[in-house]
Coordinates of C-alpha atoms in Angstrom, one line a residue:
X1 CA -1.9 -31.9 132.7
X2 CA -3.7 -28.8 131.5
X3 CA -1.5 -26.5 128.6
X4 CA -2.4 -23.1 128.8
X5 CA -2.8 -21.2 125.8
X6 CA -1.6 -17.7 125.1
X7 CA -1.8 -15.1 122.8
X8 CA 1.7 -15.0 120.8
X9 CA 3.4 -12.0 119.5
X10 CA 3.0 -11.5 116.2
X11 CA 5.3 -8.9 115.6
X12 CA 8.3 -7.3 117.4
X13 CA 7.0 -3.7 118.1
X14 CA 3.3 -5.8 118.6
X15 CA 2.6 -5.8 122.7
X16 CA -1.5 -6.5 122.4
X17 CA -3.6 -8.7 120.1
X18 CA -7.9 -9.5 119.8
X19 CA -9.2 -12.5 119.3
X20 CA -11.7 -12.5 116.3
X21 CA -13.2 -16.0 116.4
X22 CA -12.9 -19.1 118.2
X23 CA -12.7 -21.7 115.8
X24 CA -13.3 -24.4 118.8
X25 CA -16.0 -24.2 121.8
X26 CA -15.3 -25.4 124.8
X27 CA -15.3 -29.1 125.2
X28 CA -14.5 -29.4 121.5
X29 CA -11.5 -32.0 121.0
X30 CA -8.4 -30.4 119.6
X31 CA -5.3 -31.6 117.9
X32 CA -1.5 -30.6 118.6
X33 CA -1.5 -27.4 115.8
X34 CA -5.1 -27.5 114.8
X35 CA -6.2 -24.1 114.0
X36 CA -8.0 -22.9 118.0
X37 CA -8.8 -19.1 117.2
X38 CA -8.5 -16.3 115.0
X39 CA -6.1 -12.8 116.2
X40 CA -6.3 -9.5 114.2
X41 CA -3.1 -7.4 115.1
X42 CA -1.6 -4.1 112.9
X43 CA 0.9 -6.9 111.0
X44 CA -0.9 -9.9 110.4
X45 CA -4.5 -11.4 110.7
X46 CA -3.9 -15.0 111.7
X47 CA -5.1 -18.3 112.8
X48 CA -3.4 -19.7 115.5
X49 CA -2.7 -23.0 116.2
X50 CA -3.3 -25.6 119.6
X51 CA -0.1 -26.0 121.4
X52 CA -1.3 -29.4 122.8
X53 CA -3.8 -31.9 121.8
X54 CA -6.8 -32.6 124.5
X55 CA -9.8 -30.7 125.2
X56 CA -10.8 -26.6 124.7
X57 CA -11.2 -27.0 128.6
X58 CA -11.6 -23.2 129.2
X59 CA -12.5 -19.7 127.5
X60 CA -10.9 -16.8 129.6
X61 CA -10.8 -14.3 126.5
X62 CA -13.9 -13.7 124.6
X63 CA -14.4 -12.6 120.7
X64 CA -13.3 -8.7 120.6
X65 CA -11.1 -8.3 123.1
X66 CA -8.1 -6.8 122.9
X67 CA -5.5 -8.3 125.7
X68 CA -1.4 -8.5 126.1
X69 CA 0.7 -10.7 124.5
X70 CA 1.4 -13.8 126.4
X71 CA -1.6 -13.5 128.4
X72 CA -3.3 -17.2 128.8
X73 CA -6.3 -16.8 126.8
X74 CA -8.0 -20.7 127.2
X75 CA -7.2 -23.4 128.6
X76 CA -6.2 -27.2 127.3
X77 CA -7.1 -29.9 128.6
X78 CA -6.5 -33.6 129.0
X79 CA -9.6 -35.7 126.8
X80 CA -11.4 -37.0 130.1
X81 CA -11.3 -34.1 131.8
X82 CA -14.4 -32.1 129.7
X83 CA -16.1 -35.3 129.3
X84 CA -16.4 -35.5 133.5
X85 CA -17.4 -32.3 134.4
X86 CA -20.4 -32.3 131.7
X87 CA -21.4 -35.9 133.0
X88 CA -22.0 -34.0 136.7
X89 CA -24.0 -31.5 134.9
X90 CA -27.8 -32.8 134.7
X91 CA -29.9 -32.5 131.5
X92 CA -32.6 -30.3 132.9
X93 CA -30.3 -27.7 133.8
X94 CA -28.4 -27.5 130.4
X95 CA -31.5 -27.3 128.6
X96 CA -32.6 -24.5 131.2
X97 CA -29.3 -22.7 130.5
X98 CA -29.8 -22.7 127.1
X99 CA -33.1 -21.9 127.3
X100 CA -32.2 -18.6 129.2
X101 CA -29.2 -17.8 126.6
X102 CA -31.6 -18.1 124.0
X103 CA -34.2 -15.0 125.8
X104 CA -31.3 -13.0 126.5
X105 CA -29.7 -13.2 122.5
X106 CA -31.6 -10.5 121.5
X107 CA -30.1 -8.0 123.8
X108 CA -26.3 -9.2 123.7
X109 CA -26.4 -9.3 119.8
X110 CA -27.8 -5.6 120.0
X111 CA -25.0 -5.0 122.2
X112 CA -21.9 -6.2 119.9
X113 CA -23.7 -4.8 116.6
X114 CA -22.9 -1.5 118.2
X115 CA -19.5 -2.0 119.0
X116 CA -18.6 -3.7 115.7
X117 CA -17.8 -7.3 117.2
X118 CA -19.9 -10.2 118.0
X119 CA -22.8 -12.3 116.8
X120 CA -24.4 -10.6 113.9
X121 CA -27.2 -13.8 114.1
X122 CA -30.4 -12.6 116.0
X123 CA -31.8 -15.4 117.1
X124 CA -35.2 -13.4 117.5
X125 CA -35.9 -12.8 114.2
X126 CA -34.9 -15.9 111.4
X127 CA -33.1 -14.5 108.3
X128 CA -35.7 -13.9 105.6
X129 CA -33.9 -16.0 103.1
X130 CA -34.0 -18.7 105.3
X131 CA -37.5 -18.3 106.9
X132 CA -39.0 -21.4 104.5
X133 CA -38.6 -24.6 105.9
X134 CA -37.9 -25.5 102.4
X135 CA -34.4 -23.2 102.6
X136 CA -34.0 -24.1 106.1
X137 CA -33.9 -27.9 104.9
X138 CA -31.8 -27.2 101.8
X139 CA -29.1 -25.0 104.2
X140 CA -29.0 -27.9 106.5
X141 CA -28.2 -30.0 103.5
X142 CA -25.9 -27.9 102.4
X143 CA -23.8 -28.2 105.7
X144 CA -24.1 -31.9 105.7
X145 CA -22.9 -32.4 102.9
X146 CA -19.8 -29.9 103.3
X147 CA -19.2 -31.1 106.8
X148 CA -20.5 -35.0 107.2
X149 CA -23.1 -34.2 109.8
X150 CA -26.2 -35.9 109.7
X151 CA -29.3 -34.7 107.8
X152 CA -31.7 -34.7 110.9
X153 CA -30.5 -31.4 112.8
X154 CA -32.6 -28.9 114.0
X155 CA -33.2 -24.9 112.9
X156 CA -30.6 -24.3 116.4
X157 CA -28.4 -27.0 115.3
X158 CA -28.2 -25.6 111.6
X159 CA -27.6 -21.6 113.1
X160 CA -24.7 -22.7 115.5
X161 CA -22.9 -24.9 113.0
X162 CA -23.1 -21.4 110.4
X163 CA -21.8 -19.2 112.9
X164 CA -18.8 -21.5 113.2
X165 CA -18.1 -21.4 109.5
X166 CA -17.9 -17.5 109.9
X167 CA -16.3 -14.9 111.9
X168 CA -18.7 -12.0 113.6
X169 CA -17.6 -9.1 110.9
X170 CA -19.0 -11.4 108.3
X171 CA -22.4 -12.4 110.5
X172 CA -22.3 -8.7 110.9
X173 CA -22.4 -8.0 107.5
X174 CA -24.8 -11.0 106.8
X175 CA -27.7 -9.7 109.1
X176 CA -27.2 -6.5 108.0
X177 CA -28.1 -7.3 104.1
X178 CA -30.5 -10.2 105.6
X179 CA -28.1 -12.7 103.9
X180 CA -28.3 -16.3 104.7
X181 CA -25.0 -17.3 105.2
X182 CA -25.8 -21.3 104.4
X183 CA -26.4 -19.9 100.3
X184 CA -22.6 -19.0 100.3
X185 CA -19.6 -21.1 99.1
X186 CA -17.1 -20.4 101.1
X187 CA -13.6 -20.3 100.1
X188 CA -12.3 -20.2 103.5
X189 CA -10.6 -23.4 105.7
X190 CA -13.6 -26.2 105.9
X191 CA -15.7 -24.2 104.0
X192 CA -15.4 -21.1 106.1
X193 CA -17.0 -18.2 104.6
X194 CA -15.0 -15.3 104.7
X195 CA -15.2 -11.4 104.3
X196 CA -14.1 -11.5 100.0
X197 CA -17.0 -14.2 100.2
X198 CA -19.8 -12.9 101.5
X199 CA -18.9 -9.5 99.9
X200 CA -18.7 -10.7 96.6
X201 CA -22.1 -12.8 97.3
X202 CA -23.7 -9.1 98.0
X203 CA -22.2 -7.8 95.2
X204 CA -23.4 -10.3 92.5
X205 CA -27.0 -9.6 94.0
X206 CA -26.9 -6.3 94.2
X207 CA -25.7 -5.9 90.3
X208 CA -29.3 -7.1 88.8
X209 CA -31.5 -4.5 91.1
X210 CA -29.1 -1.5 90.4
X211 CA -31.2 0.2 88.4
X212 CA -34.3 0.2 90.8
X213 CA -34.7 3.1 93.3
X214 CA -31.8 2.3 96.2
X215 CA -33.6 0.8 98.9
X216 CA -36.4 -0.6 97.4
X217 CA -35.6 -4.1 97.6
X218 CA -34.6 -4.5 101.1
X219 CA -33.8 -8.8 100.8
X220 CA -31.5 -9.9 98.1
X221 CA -32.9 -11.5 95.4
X222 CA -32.1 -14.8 94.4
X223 CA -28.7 -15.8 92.5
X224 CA -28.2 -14.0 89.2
X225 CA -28.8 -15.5 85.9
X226 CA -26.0 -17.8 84.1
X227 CA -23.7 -15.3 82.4
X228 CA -20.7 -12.9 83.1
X229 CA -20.0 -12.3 87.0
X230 CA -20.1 -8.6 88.0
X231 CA -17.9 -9.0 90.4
X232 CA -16.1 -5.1 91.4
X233 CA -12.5 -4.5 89.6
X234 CA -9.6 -6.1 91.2
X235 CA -8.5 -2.1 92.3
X236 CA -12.0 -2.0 94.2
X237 CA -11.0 -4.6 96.5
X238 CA -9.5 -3.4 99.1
X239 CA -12.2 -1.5 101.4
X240 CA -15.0 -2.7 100.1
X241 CA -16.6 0.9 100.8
X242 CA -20.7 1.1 100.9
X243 CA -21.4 4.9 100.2
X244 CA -23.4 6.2 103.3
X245 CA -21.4 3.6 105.5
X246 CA -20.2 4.0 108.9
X247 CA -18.3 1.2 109.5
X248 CA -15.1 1.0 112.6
X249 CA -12.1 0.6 111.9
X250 CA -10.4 -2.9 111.8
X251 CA -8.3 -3.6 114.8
X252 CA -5.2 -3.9 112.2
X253 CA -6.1 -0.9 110.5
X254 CA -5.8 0.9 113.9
X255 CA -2.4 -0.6 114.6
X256 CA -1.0 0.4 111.8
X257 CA -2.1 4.0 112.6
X258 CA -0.7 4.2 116.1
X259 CA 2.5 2.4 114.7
X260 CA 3.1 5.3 111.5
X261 CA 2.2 7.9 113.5
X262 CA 5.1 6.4 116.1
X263 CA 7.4 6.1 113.3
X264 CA 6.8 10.0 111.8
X265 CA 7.3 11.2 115.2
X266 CA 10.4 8.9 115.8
X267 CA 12.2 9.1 112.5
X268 CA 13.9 11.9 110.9
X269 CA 12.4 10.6 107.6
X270 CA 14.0 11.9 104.6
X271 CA 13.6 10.3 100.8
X272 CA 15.8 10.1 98.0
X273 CA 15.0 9.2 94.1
X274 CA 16.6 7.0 91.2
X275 CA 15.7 6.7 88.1
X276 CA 16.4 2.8 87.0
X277 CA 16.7 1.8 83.3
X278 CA 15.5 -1.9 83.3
X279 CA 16.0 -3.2 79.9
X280 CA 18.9 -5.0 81.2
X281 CA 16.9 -6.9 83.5
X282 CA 13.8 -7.5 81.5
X283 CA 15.7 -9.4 78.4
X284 CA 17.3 -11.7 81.2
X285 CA 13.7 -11.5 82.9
X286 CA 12.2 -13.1 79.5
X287 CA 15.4 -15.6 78.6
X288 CA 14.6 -16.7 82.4
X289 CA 11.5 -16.9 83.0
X290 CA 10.4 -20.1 81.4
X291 CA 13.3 -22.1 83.0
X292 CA 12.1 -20.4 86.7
X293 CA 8.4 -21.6 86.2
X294 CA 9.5 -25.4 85.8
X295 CA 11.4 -24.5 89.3
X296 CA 8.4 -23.8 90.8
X297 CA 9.3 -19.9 91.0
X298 CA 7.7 -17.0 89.4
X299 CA 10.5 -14.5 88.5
X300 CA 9.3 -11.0 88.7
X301 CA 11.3 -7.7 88.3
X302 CA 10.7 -7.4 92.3
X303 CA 13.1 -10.4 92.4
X304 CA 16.0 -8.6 90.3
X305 CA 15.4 -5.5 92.7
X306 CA 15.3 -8.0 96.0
X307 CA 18.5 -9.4 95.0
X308 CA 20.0 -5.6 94.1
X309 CA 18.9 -4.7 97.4
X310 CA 20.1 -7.4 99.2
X311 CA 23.6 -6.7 97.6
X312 CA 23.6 -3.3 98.2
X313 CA 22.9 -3.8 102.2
X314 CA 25.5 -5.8 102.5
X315 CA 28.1 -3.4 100.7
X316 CA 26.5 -0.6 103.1
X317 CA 25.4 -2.1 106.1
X318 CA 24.8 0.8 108.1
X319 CA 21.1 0.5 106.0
X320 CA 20.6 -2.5 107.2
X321 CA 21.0 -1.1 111.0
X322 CA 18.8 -0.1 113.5
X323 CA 18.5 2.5 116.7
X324 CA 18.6 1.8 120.2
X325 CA 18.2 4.2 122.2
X326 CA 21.7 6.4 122.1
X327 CA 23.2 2.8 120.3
X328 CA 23.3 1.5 116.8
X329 CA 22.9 -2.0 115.9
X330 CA 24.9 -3.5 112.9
X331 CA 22.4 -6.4 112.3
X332 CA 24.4 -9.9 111.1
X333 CA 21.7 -11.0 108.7
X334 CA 19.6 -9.3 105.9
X335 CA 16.1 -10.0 106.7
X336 CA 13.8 -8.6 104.0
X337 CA 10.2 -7.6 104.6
X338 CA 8.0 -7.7 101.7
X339 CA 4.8 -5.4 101.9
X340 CA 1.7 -7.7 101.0
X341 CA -1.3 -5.6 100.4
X342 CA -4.5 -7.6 101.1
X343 CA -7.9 -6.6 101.2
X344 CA -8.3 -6.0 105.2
X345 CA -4.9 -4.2 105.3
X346 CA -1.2 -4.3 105.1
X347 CA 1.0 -7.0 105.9
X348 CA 4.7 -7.3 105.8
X349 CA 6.4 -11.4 105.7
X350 CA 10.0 -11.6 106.6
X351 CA 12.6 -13.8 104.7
X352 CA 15.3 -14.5 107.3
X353 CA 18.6 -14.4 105.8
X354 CA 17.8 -13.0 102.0
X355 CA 21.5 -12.8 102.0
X356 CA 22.1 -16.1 101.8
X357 CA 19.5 -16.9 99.3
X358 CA 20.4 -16.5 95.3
X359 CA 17.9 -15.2 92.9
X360 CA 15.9 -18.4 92.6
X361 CA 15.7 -19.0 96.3
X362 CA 14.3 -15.2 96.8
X363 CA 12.0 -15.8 93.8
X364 CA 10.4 -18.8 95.3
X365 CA 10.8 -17.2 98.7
X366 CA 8.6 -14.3 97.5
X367 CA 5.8 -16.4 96.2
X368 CA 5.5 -18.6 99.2
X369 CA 5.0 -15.6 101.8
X370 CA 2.8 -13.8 100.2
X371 CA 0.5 -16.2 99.2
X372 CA 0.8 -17.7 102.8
X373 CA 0.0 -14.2 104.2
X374 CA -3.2 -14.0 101.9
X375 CA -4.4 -17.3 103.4
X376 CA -3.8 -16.3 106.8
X377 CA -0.9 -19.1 107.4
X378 CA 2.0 -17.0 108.9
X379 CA 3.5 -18.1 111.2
X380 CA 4.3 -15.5 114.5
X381 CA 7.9 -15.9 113.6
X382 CA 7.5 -14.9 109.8
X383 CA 6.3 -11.1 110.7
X384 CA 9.5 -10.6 112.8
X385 CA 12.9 -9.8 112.9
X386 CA 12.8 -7.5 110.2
X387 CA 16.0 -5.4 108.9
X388 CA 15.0 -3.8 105.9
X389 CA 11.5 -3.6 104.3
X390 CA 10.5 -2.9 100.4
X391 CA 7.0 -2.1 99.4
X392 CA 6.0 -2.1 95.8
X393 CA 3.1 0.8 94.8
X394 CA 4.5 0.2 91.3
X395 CA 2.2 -2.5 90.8
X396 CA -1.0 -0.9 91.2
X397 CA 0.3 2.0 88.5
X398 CA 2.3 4.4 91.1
X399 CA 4.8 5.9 89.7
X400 CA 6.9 6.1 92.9
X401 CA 6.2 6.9 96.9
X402 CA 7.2 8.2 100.1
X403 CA 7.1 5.3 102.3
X404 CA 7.1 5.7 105.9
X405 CA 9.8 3.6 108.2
X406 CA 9.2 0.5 109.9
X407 CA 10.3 0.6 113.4
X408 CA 13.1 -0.2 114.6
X409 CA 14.0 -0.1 110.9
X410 CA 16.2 2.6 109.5
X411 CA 15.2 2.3 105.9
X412 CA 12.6 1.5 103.3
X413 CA 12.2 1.0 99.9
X414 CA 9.7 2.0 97.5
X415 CA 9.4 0.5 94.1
X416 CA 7.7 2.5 91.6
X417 CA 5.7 1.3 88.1
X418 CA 8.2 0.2 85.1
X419 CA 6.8 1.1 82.3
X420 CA 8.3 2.3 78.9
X421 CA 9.4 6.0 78.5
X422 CA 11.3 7.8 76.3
X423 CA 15.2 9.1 77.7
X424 CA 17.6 9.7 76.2
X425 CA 20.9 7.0 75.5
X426 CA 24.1 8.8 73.8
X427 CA 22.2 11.6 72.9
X428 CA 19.6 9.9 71.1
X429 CA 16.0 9.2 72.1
X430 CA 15.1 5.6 72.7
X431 CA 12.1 3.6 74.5
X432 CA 13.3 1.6 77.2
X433 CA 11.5 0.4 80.2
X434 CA 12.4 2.7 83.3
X435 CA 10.8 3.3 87.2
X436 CA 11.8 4.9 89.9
X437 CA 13.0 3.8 93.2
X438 CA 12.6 5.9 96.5
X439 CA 14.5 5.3 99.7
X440 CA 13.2 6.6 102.5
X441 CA 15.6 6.8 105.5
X442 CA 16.3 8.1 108.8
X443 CA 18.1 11.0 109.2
X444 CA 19.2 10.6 113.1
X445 CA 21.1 7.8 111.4
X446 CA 22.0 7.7 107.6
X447 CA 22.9 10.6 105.8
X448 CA 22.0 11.8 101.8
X449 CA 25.6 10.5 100.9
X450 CA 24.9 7.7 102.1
X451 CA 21.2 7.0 100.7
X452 CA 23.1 8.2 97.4
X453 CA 25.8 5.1 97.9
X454 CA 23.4 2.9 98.8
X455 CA 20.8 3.6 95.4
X456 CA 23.7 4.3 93.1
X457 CA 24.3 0.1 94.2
X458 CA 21.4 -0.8 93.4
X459 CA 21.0 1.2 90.2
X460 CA 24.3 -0.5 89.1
X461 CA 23.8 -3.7 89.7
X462 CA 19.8 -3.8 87.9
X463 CA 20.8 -1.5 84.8
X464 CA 24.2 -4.1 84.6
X465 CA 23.0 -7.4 85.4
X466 CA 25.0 -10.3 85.0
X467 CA 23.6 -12.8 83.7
X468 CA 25.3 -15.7 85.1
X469 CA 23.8 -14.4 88.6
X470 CA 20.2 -15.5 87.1

């Protein structure tokens, strides 16, 4: 019996999502939660898995478009069925269809470079690092031995079986430096080669012609010699700008313009600021830390403030609340969102029930979500349900920020750099290590006494730690 195949939501406030990539083609078999296609929403980029094994029986949504939650989007099927209907389908006319696809490539690809989406692989015009048969061979050796496909395939074989170890923004970006995508590594599932990879690729070629006029060398030149990689600075990496540029916007980036825009106009938004002493924390922080590694958990000041705000919600749970409509909702649980910055955008993870988790548990918790999220592994449930977000511009050197709501939410947190500073302790100077932390909050709702109660908790309970609690 066929299983039809929807887009999920990934998100409560998310109502629409595009496909990026099919991982499978139709008539490809497909097990029960093997990863079928790629969606790009405001919250999360993600890989989604097949709800049934069989056979990618049917397509209905292509690469790029943008369609509503739950639509059906393919189609499963059961393993005979695919394997019939291409029996009834002769030879001659396959080869004749593919014949035509292949005249009409041009045009098509011409067409998606414009909007931004599809094949970035002109089948027209080879890639000039791949124009020798001598590169096309040792690409097509390359993907044997990375995949355990035979040695004998042809130029067609060797261009389809690249363009499903990418996704069109990085065949996009490939034709448009005249990369050949079969020279990268890629660091993505099955070798996949992703956007940080091919970037980096550019980058590392770029580096050794930089002092040439720009322009002049309009192919890449072969891999740099053995020494130090100039890769760009960790700070570079999100954007990955090319001066002179015009690139559109990512389909998350968008989202999460409609959706802040949403939230200014929605939200009273109003922001208060303490100033936390963290010397408490950071001697418990370093008597800890080794005994947290052997558990498999990284412990971080952002756990200390995770477990402070968790506290504090529950002593003021009208932070922890949300708006609907003319009613307020007391939610039961604490569920934290933690802001992951990653290089295509913003994501924010979800531990259900923080409140119920000790500092260990939300240590480890912490670690596993975000490195999930920069892998693309959430699931749709682990982007939802949020009470209460915190995002952390301290750790790129901020000292604090004014963070805008997530909706429904009432509240954020920001989380500014710790770093030593002199204050002063019983009227004497000293060096201790301090930041700032900055609610912002909805007015409609929560009031500055009660933004006040809720930081003076957290202050508290960071600046007088108990140790036994660690």
């Amino acid at each position: 019996m066929p299983t039809d195949v929807v887009m999920p939501q990934m998100g409560e406030s998310i109502a629409e999502g595009t496909i990026v990539r099919w991982i499978k083609k139709v008539g490809d078999q497909v097990a029960r939660d093997e990863p079928l296609f790629e969606i790009s929403t405001d919250k999360v980029d993600a890989e989604i898995p097949s709800p049934a094994a069989g056979v990618l029986a049917e397509i209905r949504v292509k690469e790029g478009e943008t369609v509503p939650v739950n639509s059906v989007v393919a189609v499963i099927g059961q393993a005979g069925e695919h394997a019939a209907k291409a029996a009834e389908t002769p030879a001659g006319d396959a080869a004749g269809a593919a014949a035509s696809s292949a005249r009409s490539e041009p045009a098509t690809a011409s067409s998606a470079q414009a909007d931004g989406i599809g094949p970035a692989v002109d089948r027209s015009e080879p890639p000039a690092a791949a124009s020798s048969p001598a590169a096309t061979v040792e690409g097509r050796h390359q993907l044997s031995s990375e995949m355990g496909a035979p040695v004998t395939r042809g130029p067609e074989d060797l261009e389809d079986r690249l363009r499903q170890r990418s996704s069109p923004l990085v065949r996009k970006i490939a034709k448009d430096h005249q990369v050949d995508i079969s020279q990268i590594r890629g660091s993505g599932i099955a070798g996949r080669v992703t956007k940080r990879d091919i970037l980096d690729f550019i980058a590392e070629a770029d580096a050794p012609r930089s002092a040439g006029p720009e322009g002049s060398s309009p192919v890449p030149p072969p891999a740099p010699p053995p020494g130090p990689e100039s890769r760009p600075a960790p700070g570079a990496a999100p954007g990955r700008a090319v001066p002179g540029q015009v690139q559109p916007m990512s389909v998350m980036r968008k989202k999460i313009a409609e959706h802040m825009i949403m939230s200014r106009r929605t939200s009273a938004h109003v922001h208060s600021v303490f100033e936390v002493n963290f010397t408490r924390v950071a001697e418990i922080r370093q008597a800890k830390k080794a005994e947290y590694e052997l558990a498999g958990a990284k412990l971080t000041y952002l756990s200390f403030i995770i477990k402070a705000v968790v506290d504090a919600l529950r002593a003021v749970p009208v932070v922890n609340a949300s708006i609907d409509g003319d009613n307020v909702v007391y939610h039961p649980d604490v569920n934290l969102g933690i802001a992951v910055a990653l290089d295509w955008g913003l994501i924010v993870p979800v531990i259900k029930k923080a409140d119920e988790r000790n500092l260990l548990g939300l240590s480890r918790a912490v670690v596993d979500v975000a490195a999930r999220a920069r892998a693309r592994q959430l699931k749709p449930d682990e982007v939802t349900g949020g009470t209460f977000t915190i995002t952390n511009p301290g750790v790129f050197g901020a000292l604090f920020g004014m963070p805008i709501i997530s909706q429904p939410q009432v509240a954020i947190l920001g989380v500014g750099h710790i770093e030593k500073r002199p204050v002063v302790i019983d009227d004497a100077i000293a060096i201790r290590p301090m930041a700032y932390l900055t609610l912002g909050y909805d007015h409609r709702l929560i009031d500055g006494a009660i933004a006040d109660q809720f930081l003076s908790h957290v202050k508290h309970k960071l600046e007088n730690w108990d140790p036994t609690q660690a």
